[in-house]
Tab-separated table of C-alpha atoms and ligand atoms in Angstrom:
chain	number	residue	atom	x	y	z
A	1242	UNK	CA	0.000	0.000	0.000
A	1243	UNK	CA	1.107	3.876	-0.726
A	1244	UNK	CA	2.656	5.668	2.072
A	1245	UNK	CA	2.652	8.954	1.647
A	1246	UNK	CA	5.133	11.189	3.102
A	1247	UNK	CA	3.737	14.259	5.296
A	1248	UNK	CA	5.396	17.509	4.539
A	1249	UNK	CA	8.343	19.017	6.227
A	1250	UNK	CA	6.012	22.148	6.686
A	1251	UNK	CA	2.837	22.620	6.367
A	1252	UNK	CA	1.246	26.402	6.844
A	1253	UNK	CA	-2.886	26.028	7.145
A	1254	UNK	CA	-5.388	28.901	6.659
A	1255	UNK	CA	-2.363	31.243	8.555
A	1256	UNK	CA	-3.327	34.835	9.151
A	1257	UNK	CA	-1.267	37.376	10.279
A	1258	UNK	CA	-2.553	41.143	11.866
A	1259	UNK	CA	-0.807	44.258	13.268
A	1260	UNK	CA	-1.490	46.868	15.381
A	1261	UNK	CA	-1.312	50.608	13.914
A	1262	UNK	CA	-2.017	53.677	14.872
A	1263	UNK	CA	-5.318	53.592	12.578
A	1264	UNK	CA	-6.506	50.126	13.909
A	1265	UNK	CA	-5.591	47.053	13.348
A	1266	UNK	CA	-4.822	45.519	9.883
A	1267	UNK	CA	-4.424	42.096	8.046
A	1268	UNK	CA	-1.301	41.971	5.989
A	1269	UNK	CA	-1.789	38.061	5.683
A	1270	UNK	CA	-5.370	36.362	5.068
A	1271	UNK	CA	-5.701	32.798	4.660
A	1272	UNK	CA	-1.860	31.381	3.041
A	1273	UNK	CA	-1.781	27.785	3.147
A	1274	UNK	CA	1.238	25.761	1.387
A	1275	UNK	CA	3.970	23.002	1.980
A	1276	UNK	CA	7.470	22.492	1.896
A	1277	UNK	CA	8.520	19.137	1.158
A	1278	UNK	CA	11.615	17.767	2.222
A	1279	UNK	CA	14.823	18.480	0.547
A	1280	UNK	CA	12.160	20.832	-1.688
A	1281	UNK	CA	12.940	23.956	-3.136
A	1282	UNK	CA	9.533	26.175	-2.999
A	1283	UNK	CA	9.923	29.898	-3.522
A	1284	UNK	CA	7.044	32.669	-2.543
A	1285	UNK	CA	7.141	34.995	-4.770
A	1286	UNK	CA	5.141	38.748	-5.186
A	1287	UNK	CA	5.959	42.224	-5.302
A	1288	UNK	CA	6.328	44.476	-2.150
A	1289	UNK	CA	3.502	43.949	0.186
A	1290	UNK	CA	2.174	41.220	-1.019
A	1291	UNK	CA	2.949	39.330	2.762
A	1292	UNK	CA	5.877	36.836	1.171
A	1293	UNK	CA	7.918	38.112	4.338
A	1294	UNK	CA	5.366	38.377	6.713
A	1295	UNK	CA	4.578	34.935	6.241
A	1296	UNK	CA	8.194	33.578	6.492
A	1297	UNK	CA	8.626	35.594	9.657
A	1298	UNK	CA	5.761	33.964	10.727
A	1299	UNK	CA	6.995	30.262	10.590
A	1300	UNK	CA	9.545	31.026	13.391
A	1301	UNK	CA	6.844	33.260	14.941
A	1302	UNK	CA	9.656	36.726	14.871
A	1303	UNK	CA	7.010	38.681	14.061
A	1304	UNK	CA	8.121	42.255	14.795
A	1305	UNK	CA	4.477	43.988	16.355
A	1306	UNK	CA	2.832	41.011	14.506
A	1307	UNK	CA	0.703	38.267	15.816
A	1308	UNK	CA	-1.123	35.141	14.034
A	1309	UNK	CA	-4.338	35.660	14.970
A	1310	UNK	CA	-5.602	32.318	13.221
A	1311	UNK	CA	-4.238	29.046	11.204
A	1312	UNK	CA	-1.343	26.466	12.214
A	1313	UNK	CA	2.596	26.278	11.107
A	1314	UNK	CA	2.860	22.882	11.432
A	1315	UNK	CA	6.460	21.697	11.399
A	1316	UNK	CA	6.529	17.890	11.366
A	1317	UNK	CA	3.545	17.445	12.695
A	1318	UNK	CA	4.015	19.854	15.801
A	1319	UNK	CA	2.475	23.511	15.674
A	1320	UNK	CA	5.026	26.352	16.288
A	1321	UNK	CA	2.311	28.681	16.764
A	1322	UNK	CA	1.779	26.550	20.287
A	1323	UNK	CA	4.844	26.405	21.032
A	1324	UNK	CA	6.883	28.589	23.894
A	1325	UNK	CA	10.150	30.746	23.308
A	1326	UNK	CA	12.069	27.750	24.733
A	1327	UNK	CA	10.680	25.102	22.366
A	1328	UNK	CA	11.036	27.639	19.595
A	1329	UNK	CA	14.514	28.433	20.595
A	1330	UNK	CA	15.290	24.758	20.411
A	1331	UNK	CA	13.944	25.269	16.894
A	1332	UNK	CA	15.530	28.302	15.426
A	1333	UNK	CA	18.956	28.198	14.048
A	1334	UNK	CA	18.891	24.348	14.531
A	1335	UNK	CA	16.400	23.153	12.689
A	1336	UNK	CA	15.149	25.851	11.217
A	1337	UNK	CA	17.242	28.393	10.071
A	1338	UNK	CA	17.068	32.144	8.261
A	1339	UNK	CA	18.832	33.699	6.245
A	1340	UNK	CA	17.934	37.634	6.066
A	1341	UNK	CA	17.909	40.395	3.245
A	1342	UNK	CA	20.512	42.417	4.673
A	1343	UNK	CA	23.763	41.134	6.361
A	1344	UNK	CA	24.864	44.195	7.975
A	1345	UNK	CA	21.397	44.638	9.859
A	1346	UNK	CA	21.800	40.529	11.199
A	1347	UNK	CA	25.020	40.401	11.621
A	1348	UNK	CA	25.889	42.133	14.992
A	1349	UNK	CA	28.426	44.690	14.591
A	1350	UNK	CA	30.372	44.332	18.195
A	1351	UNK	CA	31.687	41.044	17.494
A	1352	UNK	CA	33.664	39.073	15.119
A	1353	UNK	CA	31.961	36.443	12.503
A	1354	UNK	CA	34.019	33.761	14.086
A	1355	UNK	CA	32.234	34.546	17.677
A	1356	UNK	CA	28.729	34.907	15.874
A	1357	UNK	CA	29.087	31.350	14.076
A	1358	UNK	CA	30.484	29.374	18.047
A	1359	UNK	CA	27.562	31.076	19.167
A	1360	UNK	CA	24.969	29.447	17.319
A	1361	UNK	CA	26.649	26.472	17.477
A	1362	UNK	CA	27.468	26.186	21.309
A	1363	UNK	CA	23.851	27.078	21.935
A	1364	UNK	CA	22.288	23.770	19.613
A	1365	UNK	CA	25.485	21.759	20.366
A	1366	UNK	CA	27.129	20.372	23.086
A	1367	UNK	CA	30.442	20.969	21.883
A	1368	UNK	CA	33.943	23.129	23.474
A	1369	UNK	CA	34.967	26.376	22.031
A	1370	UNK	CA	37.903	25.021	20.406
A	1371	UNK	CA	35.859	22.605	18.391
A	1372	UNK	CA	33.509	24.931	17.478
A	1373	UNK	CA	35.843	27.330	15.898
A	1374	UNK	CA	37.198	24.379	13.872
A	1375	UNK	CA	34.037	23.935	12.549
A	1376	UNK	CA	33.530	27.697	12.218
A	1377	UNK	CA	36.597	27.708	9.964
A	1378	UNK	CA	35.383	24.688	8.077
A	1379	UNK	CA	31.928	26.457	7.452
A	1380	UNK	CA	33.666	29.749	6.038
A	1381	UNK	CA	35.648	27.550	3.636
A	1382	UNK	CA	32.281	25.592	2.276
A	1383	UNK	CA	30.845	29.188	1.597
A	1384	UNK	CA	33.824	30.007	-0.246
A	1385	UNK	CA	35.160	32.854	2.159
A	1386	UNK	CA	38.924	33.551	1.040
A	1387	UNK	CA	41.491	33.035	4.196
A	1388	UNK	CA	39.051	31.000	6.450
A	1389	UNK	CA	41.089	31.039	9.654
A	1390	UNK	CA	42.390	34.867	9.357
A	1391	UNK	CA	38.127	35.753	8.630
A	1392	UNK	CA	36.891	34.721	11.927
A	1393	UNK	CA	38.588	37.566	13.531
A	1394	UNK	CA	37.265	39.957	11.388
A	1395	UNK	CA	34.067	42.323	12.165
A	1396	UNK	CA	31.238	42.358	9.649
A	1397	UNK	CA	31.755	46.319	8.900
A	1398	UNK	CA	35.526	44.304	7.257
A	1399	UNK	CA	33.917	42.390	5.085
A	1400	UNK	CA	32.277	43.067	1.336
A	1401	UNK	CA	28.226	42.572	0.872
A	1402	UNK	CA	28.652	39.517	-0.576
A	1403	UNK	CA	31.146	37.860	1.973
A	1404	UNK	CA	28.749	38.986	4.645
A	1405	UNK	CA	25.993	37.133	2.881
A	1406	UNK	CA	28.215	34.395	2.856
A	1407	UNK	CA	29.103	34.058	6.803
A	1408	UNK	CA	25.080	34.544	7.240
A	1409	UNK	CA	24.616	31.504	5.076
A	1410	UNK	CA	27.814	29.930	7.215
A	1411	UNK	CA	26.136	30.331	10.540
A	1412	UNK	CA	22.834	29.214	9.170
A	1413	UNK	CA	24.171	26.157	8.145
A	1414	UNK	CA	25.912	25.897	11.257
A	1415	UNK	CA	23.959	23.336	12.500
A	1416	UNK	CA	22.485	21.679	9.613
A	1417	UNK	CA	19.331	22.593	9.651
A	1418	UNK	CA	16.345	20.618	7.466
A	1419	UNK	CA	15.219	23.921	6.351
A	1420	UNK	CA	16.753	27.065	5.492
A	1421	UNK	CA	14.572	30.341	4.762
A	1422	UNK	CA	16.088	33.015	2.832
A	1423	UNK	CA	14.354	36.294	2.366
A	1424	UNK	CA	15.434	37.905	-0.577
A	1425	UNK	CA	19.191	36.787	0.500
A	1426	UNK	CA	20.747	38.381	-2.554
A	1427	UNK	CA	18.817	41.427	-2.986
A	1428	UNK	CA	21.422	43.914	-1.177
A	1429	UNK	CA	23.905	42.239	-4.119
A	1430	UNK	CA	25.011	43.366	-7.580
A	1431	UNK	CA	24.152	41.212	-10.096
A	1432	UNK	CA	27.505	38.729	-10.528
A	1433	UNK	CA	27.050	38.600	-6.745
A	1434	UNK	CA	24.097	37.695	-6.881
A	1435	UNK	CA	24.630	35.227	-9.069
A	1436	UNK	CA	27.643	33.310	-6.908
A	1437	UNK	CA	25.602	33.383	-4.074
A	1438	UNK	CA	22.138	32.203	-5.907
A	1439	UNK	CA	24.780	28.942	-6.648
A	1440	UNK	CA	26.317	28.407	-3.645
A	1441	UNK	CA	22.609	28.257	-1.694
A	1442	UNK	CA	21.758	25.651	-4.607
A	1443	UNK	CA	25.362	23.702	-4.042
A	1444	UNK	CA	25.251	23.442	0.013
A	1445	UNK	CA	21.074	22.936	0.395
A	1446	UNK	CA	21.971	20.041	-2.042
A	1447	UNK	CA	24.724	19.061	0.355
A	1448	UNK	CA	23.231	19.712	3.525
A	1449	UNK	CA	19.970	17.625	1.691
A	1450	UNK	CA	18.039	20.759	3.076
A	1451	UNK	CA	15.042	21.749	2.125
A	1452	UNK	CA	14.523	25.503	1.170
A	1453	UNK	CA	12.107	28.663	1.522
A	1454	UNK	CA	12.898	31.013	-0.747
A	1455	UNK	CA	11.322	34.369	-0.485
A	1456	UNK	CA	11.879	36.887	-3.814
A	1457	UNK	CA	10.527	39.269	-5.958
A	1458	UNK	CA	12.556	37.634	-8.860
A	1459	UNK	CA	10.938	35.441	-11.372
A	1460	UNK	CA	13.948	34.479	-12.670
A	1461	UNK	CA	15.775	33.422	-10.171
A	1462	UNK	CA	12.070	31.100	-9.561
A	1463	UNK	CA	12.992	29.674	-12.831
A	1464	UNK	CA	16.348	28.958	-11.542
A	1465	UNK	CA	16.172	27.589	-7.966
A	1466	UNK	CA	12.752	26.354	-7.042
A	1467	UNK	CA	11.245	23.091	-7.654
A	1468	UNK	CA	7.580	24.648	-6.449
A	1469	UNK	CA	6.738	28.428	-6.756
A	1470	UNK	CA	3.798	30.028	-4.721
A	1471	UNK	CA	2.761	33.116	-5.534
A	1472	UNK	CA	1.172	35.921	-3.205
A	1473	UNK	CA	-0.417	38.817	-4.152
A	1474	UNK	CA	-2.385	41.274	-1.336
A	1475	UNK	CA	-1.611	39.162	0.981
A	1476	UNK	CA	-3.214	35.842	-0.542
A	1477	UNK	CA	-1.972	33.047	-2.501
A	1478	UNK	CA	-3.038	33.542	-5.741
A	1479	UNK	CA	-1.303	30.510	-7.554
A	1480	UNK	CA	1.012	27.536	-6.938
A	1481	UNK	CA	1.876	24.592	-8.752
A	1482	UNK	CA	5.521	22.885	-10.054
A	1483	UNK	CA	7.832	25.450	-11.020
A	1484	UNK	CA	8.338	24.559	-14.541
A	1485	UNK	CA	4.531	24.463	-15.137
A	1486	UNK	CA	3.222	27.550	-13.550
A	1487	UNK	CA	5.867	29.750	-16.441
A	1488	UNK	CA	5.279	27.563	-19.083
A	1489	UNK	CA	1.645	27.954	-18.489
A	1490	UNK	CA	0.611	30.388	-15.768
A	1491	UNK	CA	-3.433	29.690	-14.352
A	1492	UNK	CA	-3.619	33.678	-12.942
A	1493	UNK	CA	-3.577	36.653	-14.607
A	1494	UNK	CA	-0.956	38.335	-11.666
A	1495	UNK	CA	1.285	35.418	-12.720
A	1496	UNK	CA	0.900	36.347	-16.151
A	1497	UNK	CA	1.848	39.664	-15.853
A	1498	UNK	CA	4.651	39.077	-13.468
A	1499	UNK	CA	6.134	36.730	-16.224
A	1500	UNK	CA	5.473	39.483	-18.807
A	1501	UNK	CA	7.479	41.496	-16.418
A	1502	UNK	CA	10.874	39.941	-16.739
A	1503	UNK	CA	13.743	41.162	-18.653
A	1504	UNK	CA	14.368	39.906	-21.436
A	1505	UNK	CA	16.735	41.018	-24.670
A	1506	UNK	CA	14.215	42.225	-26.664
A	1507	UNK	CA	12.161	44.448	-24.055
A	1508	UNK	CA	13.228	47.599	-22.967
A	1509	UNK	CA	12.612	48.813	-19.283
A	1510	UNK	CA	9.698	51.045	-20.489
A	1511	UNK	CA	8.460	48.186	-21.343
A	1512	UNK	CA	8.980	46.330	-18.371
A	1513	UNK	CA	7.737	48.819	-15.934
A	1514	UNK	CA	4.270	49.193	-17.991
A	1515	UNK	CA	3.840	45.530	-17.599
A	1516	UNK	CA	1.784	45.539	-14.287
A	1517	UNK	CA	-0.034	48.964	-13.585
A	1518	UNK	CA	-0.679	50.212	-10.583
A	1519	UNK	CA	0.441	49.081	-7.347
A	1520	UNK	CA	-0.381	46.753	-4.483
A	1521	UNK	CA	-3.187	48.093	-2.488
A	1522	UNK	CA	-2.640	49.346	1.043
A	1523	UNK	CA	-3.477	46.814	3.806
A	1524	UNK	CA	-6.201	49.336	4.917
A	1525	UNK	CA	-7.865	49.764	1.698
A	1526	UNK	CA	-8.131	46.084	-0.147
A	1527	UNK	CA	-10.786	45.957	-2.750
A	1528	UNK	CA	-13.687	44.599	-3.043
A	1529	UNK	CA	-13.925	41.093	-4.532
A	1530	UNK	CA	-10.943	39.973	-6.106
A	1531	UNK	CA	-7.950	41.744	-4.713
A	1532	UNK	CA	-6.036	42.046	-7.596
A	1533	UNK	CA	-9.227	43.403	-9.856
A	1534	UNK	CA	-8.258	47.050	-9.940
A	1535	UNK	CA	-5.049	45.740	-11.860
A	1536	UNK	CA	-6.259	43.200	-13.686
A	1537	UNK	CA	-6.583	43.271	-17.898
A	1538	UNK	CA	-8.804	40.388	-17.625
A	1539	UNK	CA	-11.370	41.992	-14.942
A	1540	UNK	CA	-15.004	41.856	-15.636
A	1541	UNK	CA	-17.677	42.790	-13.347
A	1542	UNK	CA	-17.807	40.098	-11.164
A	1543	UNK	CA	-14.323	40.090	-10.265
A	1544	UNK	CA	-15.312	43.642	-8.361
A	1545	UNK	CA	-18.050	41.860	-6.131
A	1546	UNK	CA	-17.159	38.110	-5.702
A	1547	UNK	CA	-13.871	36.850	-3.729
A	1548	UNK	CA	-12.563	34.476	-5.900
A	1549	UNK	CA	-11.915	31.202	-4.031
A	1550	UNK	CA	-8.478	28.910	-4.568
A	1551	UNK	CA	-8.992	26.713	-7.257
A	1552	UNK	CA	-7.788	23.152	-7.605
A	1553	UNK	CA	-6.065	22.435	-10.724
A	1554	UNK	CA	-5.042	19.384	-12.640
A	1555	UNK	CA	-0.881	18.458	-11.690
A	1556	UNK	CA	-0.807	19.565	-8.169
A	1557	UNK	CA	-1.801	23.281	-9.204
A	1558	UNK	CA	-4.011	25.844	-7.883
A	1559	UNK	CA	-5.322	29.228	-8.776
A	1560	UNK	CA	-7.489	31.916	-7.119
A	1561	UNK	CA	-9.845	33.242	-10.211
A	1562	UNK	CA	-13.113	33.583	-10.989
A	1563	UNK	CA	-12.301	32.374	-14.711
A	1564	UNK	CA	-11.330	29.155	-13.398
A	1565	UNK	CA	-14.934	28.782	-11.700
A	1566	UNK	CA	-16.891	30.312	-15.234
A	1567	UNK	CA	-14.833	27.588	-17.480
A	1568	UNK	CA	-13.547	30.262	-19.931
A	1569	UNK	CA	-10.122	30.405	-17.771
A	1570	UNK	CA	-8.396	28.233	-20.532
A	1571	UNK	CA	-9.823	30.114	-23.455
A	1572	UNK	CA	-9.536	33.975	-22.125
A	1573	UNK	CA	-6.270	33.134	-20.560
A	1574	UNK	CA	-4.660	32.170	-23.969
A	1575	UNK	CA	-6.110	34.803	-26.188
A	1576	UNK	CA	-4.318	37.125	-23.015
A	1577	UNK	CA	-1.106	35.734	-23.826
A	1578	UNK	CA	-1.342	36.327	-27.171
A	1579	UNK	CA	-2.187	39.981	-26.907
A	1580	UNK	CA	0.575	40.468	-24.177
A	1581	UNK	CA	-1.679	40.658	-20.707
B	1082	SF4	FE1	-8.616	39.068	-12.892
B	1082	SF4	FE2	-11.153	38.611	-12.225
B	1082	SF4	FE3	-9.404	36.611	-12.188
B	1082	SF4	FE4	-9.292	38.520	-10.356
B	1082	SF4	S1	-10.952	37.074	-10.640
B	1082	SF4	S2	-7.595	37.678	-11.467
B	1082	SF4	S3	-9.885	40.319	-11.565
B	1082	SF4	S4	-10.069	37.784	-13.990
């Protein structure tokens, strides 16, 4: 008999609200998805679309945030029952993040060498000694030049990119199952970026980690993930296999974020007209379908219905009326071929 496997983690019906000075607002409604193991998935939106907020979310360091309804379950146990000593037991462990911006993680009072024996003498029972053996060892496997000389150096020493790499040192530190980067090459320039896309793909592969990747990028989707769920407003609008969800997107927002990517023959003009307007303000979401006021395939309905999330044929999944009013195949080709 079949056995399936459960996932690694599994985030149910997860909301996520903050308190501001105008009242309280919702900057996650209703995400659900799964990260297998050893699984590549990456969330991907524009700004304020919640991608971040719900990563935070999974190891509950929600800045002024609370979830105020769903589950994060992480092999079978729910982090959001969990207390700050079962979560610490989690974080950095078996769980660990990887952060936009090195210099703002990184703390600037102490050497990289002390920050990676920290995180390993608190998940390991293990002398200082040995730790900064393995410190050094980690350094080399991110490709930091001079190892041993590097762990006495403070982050404000170091380029972006070698700072990016001693984050990715100390959050492979202890091996975790998954890793989480937000946007981790974003502060980068583009060869940068590039080195330190590959060396994520090269030590999750070694570490047989699974992966979370949070970006804006649909290229470097196409590039890393094996799964790709996108968010718009807050929601998940679409997810399915990488390679399936490009080829063929099920979502208009998908659509245009594709149309959206560089490529030689489009100039930026171009680019930047491909999605008008912005995302809406937590405070203000429209009516029906959040992403109506944007959308070239918006008919009147999409103003007053929510759209629900779809089940699709090959593990996929859209949230569209057209997929409910069985023109979706029809109106979303003849899209495509005008450009939506
Ligand atoms: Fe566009 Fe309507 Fe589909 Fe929303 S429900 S994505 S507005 S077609």
């Amino acid at each position: 008999m079949p056995t399936t496997v459960p996932p690694l983690l599994q985030i149910e019906d997860l909301h996520v609200e903050f308190d501001t000075p105008d009242g309280t607002v919702e900057a996650v409604s209703g995400v659900g998805f799964t990260v297998g193991a050893q699984e590549t998935v990456a969330v991907v939106g524009e700004s304020g679309s919640g991608k971040t907020v719900t990563a935070l979310a999974v190891l509950q360091l929600l800045d002024g945030g609370r979830i105020s309804r769903g589950r994060v379950l992480w092999d079978g146990t729910d982090l959001t029952g969990l207390d700050r000593r079962a979560l610490r037991r989690i974080r950095g462990n078996e769980i660990a993040m990887i952060f936009q911006d090195p210099m703002t993680s990184l703390d600037p009072l102490y050497s990289v060498g002390h920050q990676i024996v920290e995180g390993l003498r608190l998940h390991r029972r293990i002398d200082k000694r040995a730790a900064r053996e393995r410190a050094v060892e980690l350094l080399e496997q991110v490709g930091m030049p001079d190892p041993r000389r590097r762990l006495d150096s403070y982050p404000h020493q170091l380029s972006g990119g070698q700072r990016q790499r001693v984050m990715i040192a100390i959050a492979l530190a202890c091996s975790p199952r998954l890793l989480i980067a937000d946007e981790p090459t974003t502060a980068l320039d583009v060869t940068i970026e590039a080195q330190i896309l590959e060396l994520l793909r090269e030590l999750q592969v070694e570490y047989r980690s699974a992966m979370l990747l949070v970006t804006h990028d649909m290229g470097v989707v196409a590039e890393t993930a094996d799964r790709v769920v996108v968010f718009y407003a807050g929601q998940v609008v679409e997810q399915g296999p990488t390679a399936d969800v490009l080829r063929d997107p099920q979502h208009p927002y998908t659509a245009a974020l594709l149309a959206a990517v560089p490529t030689p023959e489009t100039d930026r003009a171009e680019r930047l007209a491909a999605i008008p307007g912005s995302v809406p303000p937590l405070r203000a979401m429209p009516s029906g379908c959040r992403f109506h006021t944007r959308c070239a395939l918006a008919w009147d309905a999409c103003a007053r219905e929510e759209p629900p999330l779809h089940a699709l044929p090959g593990g996929r999944s859209a949230r569209c009326l057209l997929h409910g009013s069985g023109t979706a195949r029809k109106t979303l080709d003849s899209a495509s071929t005008r450009g939506a």
